[in-house]
mmCIF file of C-alpha atoms in Angstrom:
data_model
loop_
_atom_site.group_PDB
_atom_site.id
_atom_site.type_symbol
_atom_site.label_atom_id
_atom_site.label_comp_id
_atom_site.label_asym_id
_atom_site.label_seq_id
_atom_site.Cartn_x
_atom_site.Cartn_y
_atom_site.Cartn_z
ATOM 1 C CA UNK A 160 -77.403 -45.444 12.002
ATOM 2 C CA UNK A 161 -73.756 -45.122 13.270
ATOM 3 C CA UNK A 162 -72.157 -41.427 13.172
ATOM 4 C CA UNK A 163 -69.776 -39.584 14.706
ATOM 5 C CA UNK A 164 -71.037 -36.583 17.069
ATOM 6 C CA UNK A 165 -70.003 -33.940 18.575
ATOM 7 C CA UNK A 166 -72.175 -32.301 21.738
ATOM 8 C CA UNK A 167 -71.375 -29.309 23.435
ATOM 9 C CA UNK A 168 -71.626 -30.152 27.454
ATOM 10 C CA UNK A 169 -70.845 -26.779 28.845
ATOM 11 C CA UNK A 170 -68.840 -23.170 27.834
ATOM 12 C CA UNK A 171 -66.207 -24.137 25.318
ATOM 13 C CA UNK A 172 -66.519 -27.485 26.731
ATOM 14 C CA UNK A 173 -67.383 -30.359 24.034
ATOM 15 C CA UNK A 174 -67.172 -34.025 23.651
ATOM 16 C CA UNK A 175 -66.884 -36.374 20.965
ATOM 17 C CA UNK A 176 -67.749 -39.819 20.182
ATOM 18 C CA UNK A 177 -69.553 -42.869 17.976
ATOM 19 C CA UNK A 178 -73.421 -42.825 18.584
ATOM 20 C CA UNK A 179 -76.945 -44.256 17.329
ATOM 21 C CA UNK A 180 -78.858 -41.247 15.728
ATOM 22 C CA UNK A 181 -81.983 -41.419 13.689
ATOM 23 C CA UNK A 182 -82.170 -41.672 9.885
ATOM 24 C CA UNK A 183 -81.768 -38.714 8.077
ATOM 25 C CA UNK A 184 -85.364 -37.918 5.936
ATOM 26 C CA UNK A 185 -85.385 -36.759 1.923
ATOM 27 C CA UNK A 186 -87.272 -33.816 1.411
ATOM 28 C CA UNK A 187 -87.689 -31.827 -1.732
ATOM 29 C CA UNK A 188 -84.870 -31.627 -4.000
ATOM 30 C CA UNK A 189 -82.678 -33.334 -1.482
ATOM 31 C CA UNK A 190 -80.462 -36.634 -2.165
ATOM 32 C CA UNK A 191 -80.434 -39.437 0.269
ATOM 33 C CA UNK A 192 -76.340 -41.177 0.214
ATOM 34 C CA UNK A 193 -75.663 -44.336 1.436
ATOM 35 C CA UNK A 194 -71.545 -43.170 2.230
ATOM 36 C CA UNK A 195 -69.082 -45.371 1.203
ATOM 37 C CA UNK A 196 -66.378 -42.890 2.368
ATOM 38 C CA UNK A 197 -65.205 -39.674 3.799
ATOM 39 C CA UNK A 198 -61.910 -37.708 4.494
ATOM 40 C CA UNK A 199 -60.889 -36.068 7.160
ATOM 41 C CA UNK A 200 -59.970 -32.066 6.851
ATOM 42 C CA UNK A 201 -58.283 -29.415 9.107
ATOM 43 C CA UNK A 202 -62.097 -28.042 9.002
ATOM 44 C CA UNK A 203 -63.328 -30.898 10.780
ATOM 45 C CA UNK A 204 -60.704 -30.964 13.319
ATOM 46 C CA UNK A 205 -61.637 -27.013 14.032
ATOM 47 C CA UNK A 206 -65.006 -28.545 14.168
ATOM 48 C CA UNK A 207 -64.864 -31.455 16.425
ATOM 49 C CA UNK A 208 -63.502 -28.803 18.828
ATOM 50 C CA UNK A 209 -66.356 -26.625 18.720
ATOM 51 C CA UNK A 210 -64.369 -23.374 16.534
ATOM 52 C CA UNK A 211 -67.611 -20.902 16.162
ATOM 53 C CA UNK A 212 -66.010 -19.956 12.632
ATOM 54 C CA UNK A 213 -67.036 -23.573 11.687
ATOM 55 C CA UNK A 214 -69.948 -24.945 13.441
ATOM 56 C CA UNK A 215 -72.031 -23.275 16.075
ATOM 57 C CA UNK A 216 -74.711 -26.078 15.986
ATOM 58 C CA UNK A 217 -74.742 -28.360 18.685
ATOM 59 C CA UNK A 218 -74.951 -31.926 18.555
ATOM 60 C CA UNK A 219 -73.288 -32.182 15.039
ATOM 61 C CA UNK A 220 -71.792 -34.854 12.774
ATOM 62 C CA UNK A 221 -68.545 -33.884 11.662
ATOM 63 C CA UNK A 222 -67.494 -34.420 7.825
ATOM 64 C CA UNK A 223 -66.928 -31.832 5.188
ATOM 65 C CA UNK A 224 -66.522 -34.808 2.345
ATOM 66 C CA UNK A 225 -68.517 -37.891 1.473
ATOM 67 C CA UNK A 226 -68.825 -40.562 -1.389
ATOM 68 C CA UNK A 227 -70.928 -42.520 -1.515
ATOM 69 C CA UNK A 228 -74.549 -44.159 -3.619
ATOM 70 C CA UNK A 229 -77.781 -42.242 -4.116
ATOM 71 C CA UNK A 230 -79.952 -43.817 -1.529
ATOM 72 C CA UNK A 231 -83.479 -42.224 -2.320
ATOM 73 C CA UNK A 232 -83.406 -38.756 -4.730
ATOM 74 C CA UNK A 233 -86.409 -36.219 -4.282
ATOM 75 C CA UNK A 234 -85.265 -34.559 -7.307
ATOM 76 C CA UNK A 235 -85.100 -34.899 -11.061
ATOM 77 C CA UNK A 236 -81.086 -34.665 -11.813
ATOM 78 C CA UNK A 237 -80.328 -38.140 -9.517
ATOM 79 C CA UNK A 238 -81.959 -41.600 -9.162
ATOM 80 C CA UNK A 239 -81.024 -44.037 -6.549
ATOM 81 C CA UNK A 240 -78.119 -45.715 -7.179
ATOM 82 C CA UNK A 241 -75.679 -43.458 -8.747
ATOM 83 C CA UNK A 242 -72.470 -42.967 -7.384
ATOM 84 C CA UNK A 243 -72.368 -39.471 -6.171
ATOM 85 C CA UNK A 244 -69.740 -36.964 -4.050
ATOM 86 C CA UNK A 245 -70.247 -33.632 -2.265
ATOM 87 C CA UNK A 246 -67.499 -31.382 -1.291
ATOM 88 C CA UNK A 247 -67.667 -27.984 0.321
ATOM 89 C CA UNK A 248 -71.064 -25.715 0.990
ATOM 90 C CA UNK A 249 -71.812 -26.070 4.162
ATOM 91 C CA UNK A 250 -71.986 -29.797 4.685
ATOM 92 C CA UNK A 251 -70.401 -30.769 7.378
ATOM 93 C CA UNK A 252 -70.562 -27.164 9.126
ATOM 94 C CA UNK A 253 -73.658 -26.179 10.311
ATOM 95 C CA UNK A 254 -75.434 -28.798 8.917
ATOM 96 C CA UNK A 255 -74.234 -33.123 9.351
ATOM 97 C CA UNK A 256 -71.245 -33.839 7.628
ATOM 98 C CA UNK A 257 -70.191 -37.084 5.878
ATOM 99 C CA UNK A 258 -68.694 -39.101 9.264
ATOM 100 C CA UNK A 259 -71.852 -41.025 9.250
ATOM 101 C CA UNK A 260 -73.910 -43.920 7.295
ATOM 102 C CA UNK A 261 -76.384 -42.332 5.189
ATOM 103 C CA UNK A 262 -76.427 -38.219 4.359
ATOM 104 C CA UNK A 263 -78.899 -35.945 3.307
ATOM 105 C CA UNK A 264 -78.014 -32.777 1.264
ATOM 106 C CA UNK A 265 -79.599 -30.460 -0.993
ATOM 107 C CA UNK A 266 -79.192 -31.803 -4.916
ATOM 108 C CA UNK A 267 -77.472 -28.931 -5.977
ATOM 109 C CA UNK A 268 -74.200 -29.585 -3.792
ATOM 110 C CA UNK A 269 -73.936 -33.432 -5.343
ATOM 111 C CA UNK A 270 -71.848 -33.944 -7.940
ATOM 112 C CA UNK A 271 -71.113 -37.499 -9.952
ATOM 113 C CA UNK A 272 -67.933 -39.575 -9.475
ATOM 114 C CA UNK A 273 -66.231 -39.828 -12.872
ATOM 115 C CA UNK A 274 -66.541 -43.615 -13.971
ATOM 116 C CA UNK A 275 -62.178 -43.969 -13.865
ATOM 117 C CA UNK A 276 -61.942 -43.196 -10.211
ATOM 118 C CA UNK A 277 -63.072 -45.384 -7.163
ATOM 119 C CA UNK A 278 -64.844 -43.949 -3.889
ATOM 120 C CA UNK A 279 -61.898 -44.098 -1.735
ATOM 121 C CA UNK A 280 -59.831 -42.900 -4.386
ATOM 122 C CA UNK A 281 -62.145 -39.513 -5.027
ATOM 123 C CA UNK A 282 -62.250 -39.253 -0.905
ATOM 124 C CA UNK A 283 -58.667 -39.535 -0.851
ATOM 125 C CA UNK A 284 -58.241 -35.972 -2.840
ATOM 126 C CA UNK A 285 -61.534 -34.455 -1.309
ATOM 127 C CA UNK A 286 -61.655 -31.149 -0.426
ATOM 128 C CA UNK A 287 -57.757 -31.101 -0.342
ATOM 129 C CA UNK A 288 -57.605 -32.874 -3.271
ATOM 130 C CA UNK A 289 -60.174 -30.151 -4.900
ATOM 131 C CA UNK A 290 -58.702 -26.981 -3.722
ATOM 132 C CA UNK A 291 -55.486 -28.504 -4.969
ATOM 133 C CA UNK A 292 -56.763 -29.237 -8.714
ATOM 134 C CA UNK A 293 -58.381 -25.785 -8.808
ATOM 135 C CA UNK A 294 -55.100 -24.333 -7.842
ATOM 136 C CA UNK A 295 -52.731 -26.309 -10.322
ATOM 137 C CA UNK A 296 -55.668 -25.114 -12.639
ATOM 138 C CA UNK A 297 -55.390 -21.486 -12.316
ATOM 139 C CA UNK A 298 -51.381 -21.466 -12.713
ATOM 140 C CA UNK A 299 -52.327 -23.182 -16.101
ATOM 141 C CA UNK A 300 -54.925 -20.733 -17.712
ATOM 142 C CA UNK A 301 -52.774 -18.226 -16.050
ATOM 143 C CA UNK A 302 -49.965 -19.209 -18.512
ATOM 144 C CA UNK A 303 -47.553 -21.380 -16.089
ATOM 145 C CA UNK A 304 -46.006 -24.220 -18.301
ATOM 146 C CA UNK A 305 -43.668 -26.763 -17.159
ATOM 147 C CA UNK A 306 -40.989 -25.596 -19.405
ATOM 148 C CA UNK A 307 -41.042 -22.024 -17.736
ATOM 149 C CA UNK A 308 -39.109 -23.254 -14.489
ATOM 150 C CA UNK A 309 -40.273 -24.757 -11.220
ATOM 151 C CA UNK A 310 -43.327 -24.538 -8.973
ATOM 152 C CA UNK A 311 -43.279 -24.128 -5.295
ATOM 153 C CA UNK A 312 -45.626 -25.922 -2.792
ATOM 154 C CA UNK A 313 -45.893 -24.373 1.079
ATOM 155 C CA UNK A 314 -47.063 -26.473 3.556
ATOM 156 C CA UNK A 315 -46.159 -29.585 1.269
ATOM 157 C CA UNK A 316 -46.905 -32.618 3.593
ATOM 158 C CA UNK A 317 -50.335 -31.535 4.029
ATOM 159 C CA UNK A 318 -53.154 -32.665 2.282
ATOM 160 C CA UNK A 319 -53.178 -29.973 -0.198
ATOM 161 C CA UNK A 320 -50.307 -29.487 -0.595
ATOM 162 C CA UNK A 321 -49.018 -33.377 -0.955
ATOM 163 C CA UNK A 322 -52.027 -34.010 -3.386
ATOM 164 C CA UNK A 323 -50.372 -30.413 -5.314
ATOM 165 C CA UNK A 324 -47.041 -32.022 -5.160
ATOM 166 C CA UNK A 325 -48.129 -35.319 -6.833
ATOM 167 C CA UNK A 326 -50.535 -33.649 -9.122
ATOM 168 C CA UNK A 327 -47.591 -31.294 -10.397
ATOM 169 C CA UNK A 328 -45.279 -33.996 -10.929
ATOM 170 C CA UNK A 329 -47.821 -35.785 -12.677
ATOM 171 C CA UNK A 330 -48.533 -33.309 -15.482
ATOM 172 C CA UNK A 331 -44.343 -32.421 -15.834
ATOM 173 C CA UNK A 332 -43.675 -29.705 -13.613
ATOM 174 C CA UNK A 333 -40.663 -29.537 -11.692
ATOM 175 C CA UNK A 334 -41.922 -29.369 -7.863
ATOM 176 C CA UNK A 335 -39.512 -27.480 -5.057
ATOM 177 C CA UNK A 336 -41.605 -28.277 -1.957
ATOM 178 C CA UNK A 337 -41.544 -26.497 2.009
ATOM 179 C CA UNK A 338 -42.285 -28.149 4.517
ATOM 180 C CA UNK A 339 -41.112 -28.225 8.612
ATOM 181 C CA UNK A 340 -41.114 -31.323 8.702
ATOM 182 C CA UNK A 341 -37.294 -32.732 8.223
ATOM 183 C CA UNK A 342 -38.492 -36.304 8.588
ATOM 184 C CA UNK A 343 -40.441 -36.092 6.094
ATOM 185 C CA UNK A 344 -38.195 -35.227 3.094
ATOM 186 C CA UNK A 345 -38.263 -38.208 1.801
ATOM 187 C CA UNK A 346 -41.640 -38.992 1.803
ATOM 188 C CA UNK A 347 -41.960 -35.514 -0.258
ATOM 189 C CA UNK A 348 -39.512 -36.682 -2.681
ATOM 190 C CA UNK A 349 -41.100 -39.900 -3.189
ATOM 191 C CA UNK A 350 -44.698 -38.682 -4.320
ATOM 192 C CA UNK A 351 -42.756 -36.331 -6.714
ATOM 193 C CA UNK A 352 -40.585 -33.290 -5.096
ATOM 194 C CA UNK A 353 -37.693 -32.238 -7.004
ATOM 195 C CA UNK A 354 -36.347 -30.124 -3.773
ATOM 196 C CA UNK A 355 -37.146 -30.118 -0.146
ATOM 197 C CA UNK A 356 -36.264 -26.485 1.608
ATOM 198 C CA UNK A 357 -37.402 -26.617 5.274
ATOM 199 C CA UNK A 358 -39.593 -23.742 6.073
ATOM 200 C CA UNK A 359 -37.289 -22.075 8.781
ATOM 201 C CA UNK A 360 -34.547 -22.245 6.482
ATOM 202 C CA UNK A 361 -36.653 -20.950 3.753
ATOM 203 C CA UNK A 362 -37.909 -17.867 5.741
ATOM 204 C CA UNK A 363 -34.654 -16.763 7.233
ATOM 205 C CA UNK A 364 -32.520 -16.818 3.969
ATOM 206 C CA UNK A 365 -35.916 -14.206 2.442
ATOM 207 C CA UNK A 366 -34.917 -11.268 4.379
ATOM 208 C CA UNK A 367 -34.931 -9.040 1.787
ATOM 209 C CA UNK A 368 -37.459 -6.426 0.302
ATOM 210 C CA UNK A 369 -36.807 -8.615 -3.176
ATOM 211 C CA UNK A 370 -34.848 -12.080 -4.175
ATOM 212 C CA UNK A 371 -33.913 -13.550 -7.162
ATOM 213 C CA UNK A 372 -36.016 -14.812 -9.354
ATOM 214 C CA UNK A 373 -36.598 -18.359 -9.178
ATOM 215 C CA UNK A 374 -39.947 -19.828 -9.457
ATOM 216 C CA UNK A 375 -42.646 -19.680 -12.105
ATOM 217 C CA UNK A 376 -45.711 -20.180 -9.799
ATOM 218 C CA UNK A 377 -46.595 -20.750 -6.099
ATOM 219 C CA UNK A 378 -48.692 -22.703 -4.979
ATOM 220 C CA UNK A 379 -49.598 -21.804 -1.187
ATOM 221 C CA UNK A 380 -51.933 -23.805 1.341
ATOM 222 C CA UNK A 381 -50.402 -21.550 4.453
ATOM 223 C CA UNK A 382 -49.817 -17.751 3.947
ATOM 224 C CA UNK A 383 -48.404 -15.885 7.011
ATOM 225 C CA UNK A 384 -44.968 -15.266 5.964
ATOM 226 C CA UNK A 385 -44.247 -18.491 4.015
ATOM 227 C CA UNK A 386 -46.434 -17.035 1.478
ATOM 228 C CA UNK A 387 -45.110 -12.866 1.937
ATOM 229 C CA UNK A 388 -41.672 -15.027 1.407
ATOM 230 C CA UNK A 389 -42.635 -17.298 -1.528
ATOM 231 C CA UNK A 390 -44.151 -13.720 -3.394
ATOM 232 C CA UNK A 391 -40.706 -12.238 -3.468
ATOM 233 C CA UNK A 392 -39.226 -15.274 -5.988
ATOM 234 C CA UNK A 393 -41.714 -15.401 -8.443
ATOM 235 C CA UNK A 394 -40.217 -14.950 -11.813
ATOM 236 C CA UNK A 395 -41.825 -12.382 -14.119
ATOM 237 C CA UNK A 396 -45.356 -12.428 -14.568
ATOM 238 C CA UNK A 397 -45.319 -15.341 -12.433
ATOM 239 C CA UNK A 398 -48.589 -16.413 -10.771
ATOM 240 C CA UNK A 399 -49.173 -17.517 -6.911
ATOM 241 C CA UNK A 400 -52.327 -19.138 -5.651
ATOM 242 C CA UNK A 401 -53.577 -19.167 -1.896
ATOM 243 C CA UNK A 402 -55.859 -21.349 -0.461
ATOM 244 C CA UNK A 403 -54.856 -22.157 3.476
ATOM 245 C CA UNK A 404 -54.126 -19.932 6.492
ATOM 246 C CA UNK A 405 -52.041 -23.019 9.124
ATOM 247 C CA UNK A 406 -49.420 -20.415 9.283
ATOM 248 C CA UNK A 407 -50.994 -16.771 10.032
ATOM 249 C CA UNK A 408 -54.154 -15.390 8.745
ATOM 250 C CA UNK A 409 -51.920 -11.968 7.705
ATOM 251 C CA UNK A 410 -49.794 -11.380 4.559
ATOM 252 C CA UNK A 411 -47.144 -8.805 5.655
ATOM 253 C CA UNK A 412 -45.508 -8.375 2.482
ATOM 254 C CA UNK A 413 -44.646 -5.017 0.121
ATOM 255 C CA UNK A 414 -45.673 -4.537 -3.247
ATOM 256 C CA UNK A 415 -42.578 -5.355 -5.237
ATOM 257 C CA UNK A 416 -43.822 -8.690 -6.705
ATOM 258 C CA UNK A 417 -46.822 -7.203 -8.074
ATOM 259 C CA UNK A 418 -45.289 -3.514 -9.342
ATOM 260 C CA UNK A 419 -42.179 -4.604 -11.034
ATOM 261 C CA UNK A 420 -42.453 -8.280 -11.654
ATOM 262 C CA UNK A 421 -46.197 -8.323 -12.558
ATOM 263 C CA UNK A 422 -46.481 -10.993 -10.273
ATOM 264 C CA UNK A 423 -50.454 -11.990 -9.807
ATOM 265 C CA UNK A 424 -51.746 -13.496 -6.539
ATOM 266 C CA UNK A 425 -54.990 -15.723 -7.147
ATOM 267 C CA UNK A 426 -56.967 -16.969 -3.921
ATOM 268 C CA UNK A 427 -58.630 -20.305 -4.089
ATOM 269 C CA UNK A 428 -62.151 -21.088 -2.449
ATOM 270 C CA UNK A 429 -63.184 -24.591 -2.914
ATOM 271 C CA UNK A 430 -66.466 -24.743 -0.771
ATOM 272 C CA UNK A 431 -68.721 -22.142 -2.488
ATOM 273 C CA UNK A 432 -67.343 -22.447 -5.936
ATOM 274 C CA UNK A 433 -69.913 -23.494 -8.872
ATOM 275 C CA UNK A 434 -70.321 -27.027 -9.063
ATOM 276 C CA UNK A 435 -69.954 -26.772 -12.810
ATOM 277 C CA UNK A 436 -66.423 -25.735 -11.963
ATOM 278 C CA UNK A 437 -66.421 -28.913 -9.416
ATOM 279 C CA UNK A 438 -67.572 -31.272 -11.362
ATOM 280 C CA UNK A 439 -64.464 -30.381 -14.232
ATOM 281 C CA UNK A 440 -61.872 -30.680 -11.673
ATOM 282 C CA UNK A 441 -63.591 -34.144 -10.623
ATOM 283 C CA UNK A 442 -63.175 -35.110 -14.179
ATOM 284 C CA UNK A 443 -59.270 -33.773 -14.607
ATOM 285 C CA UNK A 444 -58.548 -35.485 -11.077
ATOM 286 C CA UNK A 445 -60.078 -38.896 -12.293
ATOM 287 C CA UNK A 446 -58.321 -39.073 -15.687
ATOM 288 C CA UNK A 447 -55.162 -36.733 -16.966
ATOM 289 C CA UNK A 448 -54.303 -35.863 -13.501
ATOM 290 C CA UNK A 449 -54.744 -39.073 -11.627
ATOM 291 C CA UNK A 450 -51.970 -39.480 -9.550
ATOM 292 C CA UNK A 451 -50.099 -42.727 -9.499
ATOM 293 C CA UNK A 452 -48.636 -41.673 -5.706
ATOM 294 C CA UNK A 453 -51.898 -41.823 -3.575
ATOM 295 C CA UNK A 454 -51.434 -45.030 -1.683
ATOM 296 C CA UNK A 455 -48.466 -42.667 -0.306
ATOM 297 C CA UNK A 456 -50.320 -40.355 1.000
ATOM 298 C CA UNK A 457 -53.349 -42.199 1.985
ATOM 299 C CA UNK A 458 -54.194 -43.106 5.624
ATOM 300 C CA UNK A 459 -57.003 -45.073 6.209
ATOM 301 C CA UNK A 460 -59.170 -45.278 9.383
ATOM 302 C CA UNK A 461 -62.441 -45.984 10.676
ATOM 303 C CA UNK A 462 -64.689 -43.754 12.567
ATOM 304 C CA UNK A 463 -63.506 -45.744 15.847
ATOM 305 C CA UNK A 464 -60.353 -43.566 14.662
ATOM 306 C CA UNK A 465 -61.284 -39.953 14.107
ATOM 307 C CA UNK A 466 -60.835 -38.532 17.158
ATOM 308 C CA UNK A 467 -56.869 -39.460 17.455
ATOM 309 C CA UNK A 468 -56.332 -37.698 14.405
ATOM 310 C CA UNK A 469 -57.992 -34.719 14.834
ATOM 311 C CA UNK A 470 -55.664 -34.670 17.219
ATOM 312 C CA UNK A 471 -52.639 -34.796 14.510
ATOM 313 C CA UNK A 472 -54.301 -32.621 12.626
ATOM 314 C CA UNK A 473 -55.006 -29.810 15.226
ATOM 315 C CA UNK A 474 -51.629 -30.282 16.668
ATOM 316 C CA UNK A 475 -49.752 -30.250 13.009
ATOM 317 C CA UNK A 476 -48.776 -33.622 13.112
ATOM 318 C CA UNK A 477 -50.808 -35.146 10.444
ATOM 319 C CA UNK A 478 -49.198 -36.279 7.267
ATOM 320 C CA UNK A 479 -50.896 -36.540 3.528
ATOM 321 C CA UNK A 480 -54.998 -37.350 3.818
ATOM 322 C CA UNK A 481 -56.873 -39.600 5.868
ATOM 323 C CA UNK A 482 -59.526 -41.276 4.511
ATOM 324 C CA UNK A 483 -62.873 -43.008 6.600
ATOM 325 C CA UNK A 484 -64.301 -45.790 5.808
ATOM 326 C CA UNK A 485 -67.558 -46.168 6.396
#
């Protein structure tokens, strides 16, 4: 079969490209997939360039998503033929990803595609598309209602946070996004922003220990000090989420939000999350928050096309999601 590998040729050296590797076998309680699709994430680009945090084994097939049909199922919860999705664990890490023609994972990371959603479609949120939902999801049980005031999104022409954006919109919230990207206001606007407010703007008018209150919930896919910023508007027992770390891995902020405001700050893991919890977010993406906005943030490519944009994606150049087609 076709896949897309990664070998490491030397210290910190690797290479990339489209090869012939063997089959991958079924063993006990594992699920064959015949992919039909797969995404491409800022995980795989880290990936593809050998980041230790990611993968350390060497050669490796790149892919942290896949859709696709139960091929051949060694356990008693699939049968071949089923259309089936796996997000997250550690598919696509240290083990091969989805960037190939068949897959083999353990049964318990599968989840089913909802019948109201299409491969592509499902690939097209992925992981971002997941960590997204789950986001959007804690605001909600967290209280945050669309008639409370308006929502920020960091790091909004990403693929979290332009799936959060839509998904927002969708479900009646009024959506102020950040992004650095200028030339790409309009894009945000069209899959549902309210309010663009470029990030160096944003960030140099938040000087102070405190601002005004202004937003009911945050939803952040960047932290550094886009998210120590975003913590300092948050409107009375307003809620924050944090799922992404583009910007800094540190959060230099005080604790004024949290003392006076009863702000709460919720982080958001996708990857090791129950996949009863997955599987309920599949279902909300495929039906009441199915975004009508995803051919605008869709890019698809082959895997004759991965490498350029792991390129944009490393060098923060990428726009919405790219889906593979396999």
């Amino acid at each position: 079969m076709k896949a897309f590998v990664v070998e490491k040729i030397g210290d910190r050296e690797f290479t990339s490209d489209i090869q012939d590797v063997p089959m991958p076998k079924c063993g006990e309680n594992e699920v064959l997939i015949k992919v039909t699709y797969s995404s491409l994430n800022y995980k795989d680009a880290l990936s593809s360039i050998g980041n230790p945090g990611v993968t350390r084994k060497f050669p490796h097939v790149t892919g942290i998503d896949v859709a696709g049909i139960v091929a051949e199922s060694n356990c008693n919860v699939f049968k071949a033929g089923e259309r089936v999705l796996v997000t997250g664990y550690d598919m696509g890490m240290n083990t091969d990803g989805g960037h190939a023609q068949f897959v083999n994972v353990p049964s318990s990371w599968v989840a089913r595609i909802p019948d109201a959603i299409s491969d592509k479609e499902i690939m097209t949120f992925g992981t971002a598309g997941l960590t997204a939902a789950l986001s959007i999801n804690e605001l909600i049980e967290n209280g945050v209602k669309p008639e409370d005031g308006e929502v920020l999104v960091t790091g909004a022409t990403g693929g979290v946070g332009s799936i959060a954006v839509s998904i927002l919109n969708k479900i009646g919230f009024s959506v102020v996004a950040i992004s650095g990207k200028q030339e790409k206001i309009d894009y945000l606007k069209r899959i549902g922003a309210s309010e663009v407010i470029l990030r160096d703007t944003f960030n140099e008018e938040s000087k102070k220990p405190m601002m005004g209150e202004k937003y009911v919930g945050v939803v952040d896919t960047v932290g550094g000090d886009v998210l120590a910023n975003a913590l300092k508007y948050i409107k009375y027992d307003g809620v924050a989420t944090c799922c992404g770390l583009t910007s800094s891995h540190e959060l230099n902020t005080n604790v004024f939000p949290f003392i006076l405001r009863g702000v709460r700050l919720i982080g958001i893991d996708s990857v090791e999350c129950k996949l009863e919890k997955k599987q309920a977010a599949w279902e909300k993406i495929a039906s009441k928050w199915k975004v009508d906005t995803l051919d605008n943030i869709t890019n698809e490519i082959s895997l004759e096309e991965i490498k350029d944009a792991y390129e944009l994606l490393l060098a923060g150049r990428a726009v919405g999601r790219y889906v593979v087609k396999i």
